[in-house]
Coordinates of C-alpha atoms in Angstrom, one line a residue:
Chain A
X689 CA -0.1 0.0 0.0
X690 CA 2.7 2.5 1.1
X691 CA 5.0 1.5 -1.8
X692 CA 2.1 2.3 -4.3
X693 CA 1.1 5.5 -2.5
X694 CA 4.1 7.7 -3.3
X695 CA 4.2 6.9 -7.0
X696 CA 0.4 7.6 -7.2
X697 CA 0.9 11.0 -5.5
X698 CA 3.8 11.8 -7.7
X699 CA 1.8 10.9 -10.9
X700 CA -1.0 13.1 -9.7
X701 CA 1.3 16.0 -9.1
X702 CA 2.9 15.4 -12.6
X703 CA -0.7 15.6 -14.1
X704 CA -1.5 18.8 -12.1
X705 CA 1.9 20.3 -13.1
X706 CA 1.4 19.4 -16.7
X707 CA -2.2 21.0 -16.6
X708 CA -0.8 24.2 -15.0
X709 CA 2.1 24.5 -17.7
X710 CA -0.7 23.8 -20.4
X711 CA -2.9 26.5 -18.9
X712 CA -0.1 29.0 -18.7
X713 CA 0.9 28.2 -22.4
X714 CA -2.6 28.6 -23.7
X715 CA -3.5 31.6 -21.7
X716 CA -0.3 33.4 -23.0
X717 CA -2.1 34.0 -26.3
X718 CA -5.6 34.9 -24.8
X719 CA -6.1 38.7 -24.7
X720 CA -7.1 39.9 -21.1
X721 CA -5.7 36.8 -19.3
X722 CA -3.3 38.9 -17.4
X723 CA -0.1 37.9 -19.3
X724 CA 0.0 41.1 -21.1
X725 CA 0.4 43.1 -17.8
X726 CA 3.1 40.6 -16.5
X727 CA 5.1 40.8 -19.7
X728 CA 4.8 44.5 -19.9
X729 CA 6.1 44.9 -16.4
X730 CA 8.7 42.1 -16.9
X731 CA 9.9 43.6 -20.1
X732 CA 10.2 47.3 -19.2
X733 CA 13.8 47.2 -20.3
X734 CA 13.4 44.3 -22.8
X735 CA 13.2 45.3 -26.4
X736 CA 10.9 42.7 -27.7
X737 CA 7.8 41.4 -25.7
X738 CA 6.8 39.1 -28.6
X739 CA 10.3 37.4 -28.4
X740 CA 9.5 36.8 -24.6
X741 CA 6.1 35.4 -25.3
X742 CA 7.6 32.9 -28.0
X743 CA 10.5 32.2 -25.6
X744 CA 7.9 31.3 -22.8
X745 CA 5.9 29.1 -25.2
X746 CA 9.0 27.2 -26.4
X747 CA 10.0 26.6 -22.6
X748 CA 6.5 25.5 -21.8
X749 CA 6.7 23.0 -24.8
X750 CA 9.9 21.6 -23.3
X751 CA 8.4 21.5 -19.8
X752 CA 5.5 19.5 -21.2
X753 CA 7.7 17.2 -23.1
X754 CA 9.7 16.4 -19.8
X755 CA 6.5 15.9 -17.9
X756 CA 5.1 13.7 -20.6
X757 CA 8.3 11.4 -20.6
X758 CA 8.1 11.4 -16.8
X759 CA 4.6 10.2 -16.8
X760 CA 5.3 7.4 -19.1
X761 CA 8.3 6.4 -16.8
X762 CA 5.9 6.7 -13.8
X763 CA 3.4 4.3 -15.3
X764 CA 6.2 1.5 -15.6
X765 CA 7.1 1.8 -11.9
X766 CA 4.4 -0.6 -10.8
X767 CA 5.3 -3.3 -13.4
X768 CA 8.9 -3.1 -14.6
X769 CA 10.7 0.2 -14.7
X770 CA 14.2 -1.2 -15.9
X771 CA 13.4 -1.3 -19.7
X772 CA 15.2 0.3 -22.6
X773 CA 12.4 2.5 -23.2
X774 CA 12.9 4.3 -19.9
X775 CA 16.6 4.8 -20.7
X776 CA 15.7 6.4 -23.9
X777 CA 13.1 8.6 -22.0
X778 CA 15.6 9.8 -19.5
X779 CA 18.1 10.7 -22.3
X780 CA 15.3 12.6 -24.1
X781 CA 14.4 14.3 -20.8
X782 CA 18.0 15.3 -20.4
X783 CA 18.4 16.7 -23.8
X784 CA 15.2 18.7 -23.4
X785 CA 16.2 20.0 -20.0
X786 CA 19.7 20.9 -21.4
X787 CA 18.4 22.8 -24.4
X788 CA 15.8 24.5 -22.2
X789 CA 18.6 25.5 -19.8
X790 CA 20.8 26.7 -22.7
X791 CA 17.8 28.9 -23.8
X792 CA 17.6 30.5 -20.4
X793 CA 21.3 31.0 -20.4
X794 CA 21.2 32.8 -23.7
X795 CA 18.3 34.9 -22.4
X796 CA 20.4 35.7 -19.3
X797 CA 23.1 37.1 -21.6
X798 CA 20.6 39.2 -23.7
X799 CA 18.6 40.3 -20.7
X800 CA 19.6 39.4 -17.3
X801 CA 17.3 38.8 -14.3
X802 CA 18.1 36.8 -11.3
X803 CA 15.2 34.5 -11.7
X804 CA 16.2 33.7 -15.4
X805 CA 19.6 32.8 -14.2
X806 CA 18.1 30.5 -11.5
X807 CA 15.9 29.0 -14.1
X808 CA 18.9 28.3 -16.3
X809 CA 21.0 26.7 -13.5
X810 CA 18.0 24.5 -12.5
X811 CA 17.3 23.3 -15.9
X812 CA 21.0 22.5 -16.7
X813 CA 21.2 20.6 -13.4
X814 CA 17.9 18.8 -14.1
X815 CA 19.3 17.8 -17.6
X816 CA 22.5 16.6 -16.1
X817 CA 20.5 14.7 -13.5
X818 CA 18.4 13.0 -16.2
X819 CA 21.5 12.1 -18.2
X820 CA 23.2 10.5 -15.1
X821 CA 19.9 8.7 -14.3
X822 CA 19.8 7.4 -17.9
X823 CA 23.2 6.0 -17.5
X824 CA 22.2 4.3 -14.1
X825 CA 19.0 2.9 -15.7
X826 CA 21.1 1.6 -18.7
X827 CA 23.3 -0.3 -16.3
X828 CA 20.2 -1.6 -14.3
X829 CA 18.7 -2.9 -17.6
X830 CA 21.9 -4.9 -18.5
X831 CA 21.9 -6.3 -14.8
X832 CA 18.3 -7.2 -15.0
X833 CA 18.7 -8.8 -18.4
X834 CA 21.6 -10.9 -17.0
X835 CA 19.6 -11.8 -13.9
X836 CA 16.6 -12.8 -16.0
X837 CA 18.8 -15.1 -18.0
X838 CA 20.1 -16.8 -14.9
X839 CA 18.2 -20.0 -14.4
Chain B
X1390 CA 31.3 -21.9 -24.8
X1391 CA 29.5 -24.0 -22.5
X1392 CA 26.6 -26.2 -23.9
X1393 CA 23.7 -27.6 -22.0
X1394 CA 23.0 -31.1 -23.0
X1395 CA 19.7 -31.4 -21.2
X1396 CA 17.9 -33.0 -24.2
X1397 CA 20.3 -36.0 -24.0
X1398 CA 19.7 -36.5 -20.4
X1399 CA 16.0 -36.1 -20.6
X1400 CA 15.8 -38.7 -23.4
X1401 CA 17.9 -41.2 -21.3
X1402 CA 15.6 -40.6 -18.3
X1403 CA 12.4 -40.7 -20.4
X1404 CA 11.3 -37.2 -18.9
X1405 CA 9.5 -34.6 -20.6
X1406 CA 10.5 -30.8 -20.5
X1407 CA 7.3 -30.0 -18.7
X1408 CA 7.7 -32.6 -16.0
X1409 CA 11.3 -31.5 -15.5
X1410 CA 10.4 -27.8 -15.2
X1411 CA 7.6 -28.7 -12.7
X1412 CA 10.1 -30.9 -10.5
X1413 CA 12.7 -28.0 -10.8
X1414 CA 10.2 -25.5 -9.8
X1415 CA 10.9 -23.3 -12.6
X1416 CA 8.8 -22.2 -15.6
X1417 CA 8.9 -24.0 -18.9
X1418 CA 10.0 -20.8 -20.6
X1419 CA 13.1 -20.7 -18.3
X1420 CA 13.8 -24.5 -18.9
X1421 CA 13.6 -23.6 -22.6
X1422 CA 16.2 -20.8 -22.2
X1423 CA 18.5 -23.3 -20.5
X1424 CA 17.9 -26.0 -23.1
X1425 CA 18.6 -23.8 -26.1
X1426 CA 21.7 -22.4 -24.5
X1427 CA 20.4 -18.8 -24.3
X1428 CA 20.9 -18.6 -20.5
X1429 CA 23.8 -16.3 -19.2
X1430 CA 24.3 -18.4 -16.0
X1431 CA 23.0 -21.2 -14.1
X1432 CA 22.5 -21.2 -10.3
X1433 CA 24.2 -23.9 -8.2
X1434 CA 20.8 -24.6 -6.7
X1435 CA 19.4 -25.4 -10.2
X1436 CA 22.3 -27.5 -11.1
X1437 CA 22.0 -29.4 -7.8
X1438 CA 18.3 -29.9 -8.5
X1439 CA 19.0 -31.0 -12.2
X1440 CA 21.7 -33.5 -11.0
X1441 CA 19.4 -34.7 -8.4
X1442 CA 16.2 -35.2 -10.6
X1443 CA 18.2 -36.5 -13.6
X1444 CA 20.5 -38.7 -11.4
X1445 CA 23.7 -37.6 -13.0
X1446 CA 26.8 -35.5 -12.6
X1447 CA 27.2 -31.8 -13.8
X1448 CA 29.5 -33.0 -16.5
X1449 CA 26.7 -35.0 -18.0
X1450 CA 24.7 -31.9 -18.5
X1451 CA 27.4 -29.2 -19.2
X1452 CA 29.9 -29.5 -22.0
X1453 CA 32.8 -27.1 -22.8
X1454 CA 33.2 -26.3 -26.4
X1455 CA 36.3 -24.3 -27.4
X1456 CA 35.3 -21.3 -29.4
X1457 CA 36.5 -21.2 -33.1
X1458 CA 38.7 -18.1 -32.4
X1459 CA 40.3 -19.6 -29.3
X1460 CA 41.1 -22.9 -30.9
X1461 CA 42.6 -21.0 -33.9
X1462 CA 44.8 -18.9 -31.6
X1463 CA 46.0 -22.1 -29.8

């Protein structure tokens, strides 16, 4: 019961987070949703609010991709998580997070804010974490395969 | 490589694969892996049970065959 509760809670949290990101991404283009005010405040020194809107959309797409891959991994937790598909999922998550981190880092150079810098570092670290986890999973899959073939 | 000669011993003892799997306490699928030399390793407990059930020695079941590359090098 306890072993199944934590993955279930994590799955629900992932769904909620995905819904929130999707909500933000959609409302970004709805006039009068409040984003105009936020962007205009945030971009007082920023030359191009449209670029920020596109940047946020791309970042949201990467976040959704990572969440989608995580959800697929979470679904295998109850059956058999040590499969080649999960290794590829972690590699994809790592790449997505690194690209998103690089985007934030580039934005830091163009228009620095402390929160953008924090986002860049968090995304880059998340990417590294996912790539390391992919390596660990790859070894686990190899060990499991060997164990399965030990009669 | 190590070859598993289970078929020979099964024929000698007039045992079916299904019966052997049941007496060993493993699935027929796992026994098939062992018989077809697809296994990576064999547990001592499995080997012990095999020898007990088939009334034989490990050497009756397992056979060492030098690889082609190794025998060429020697």
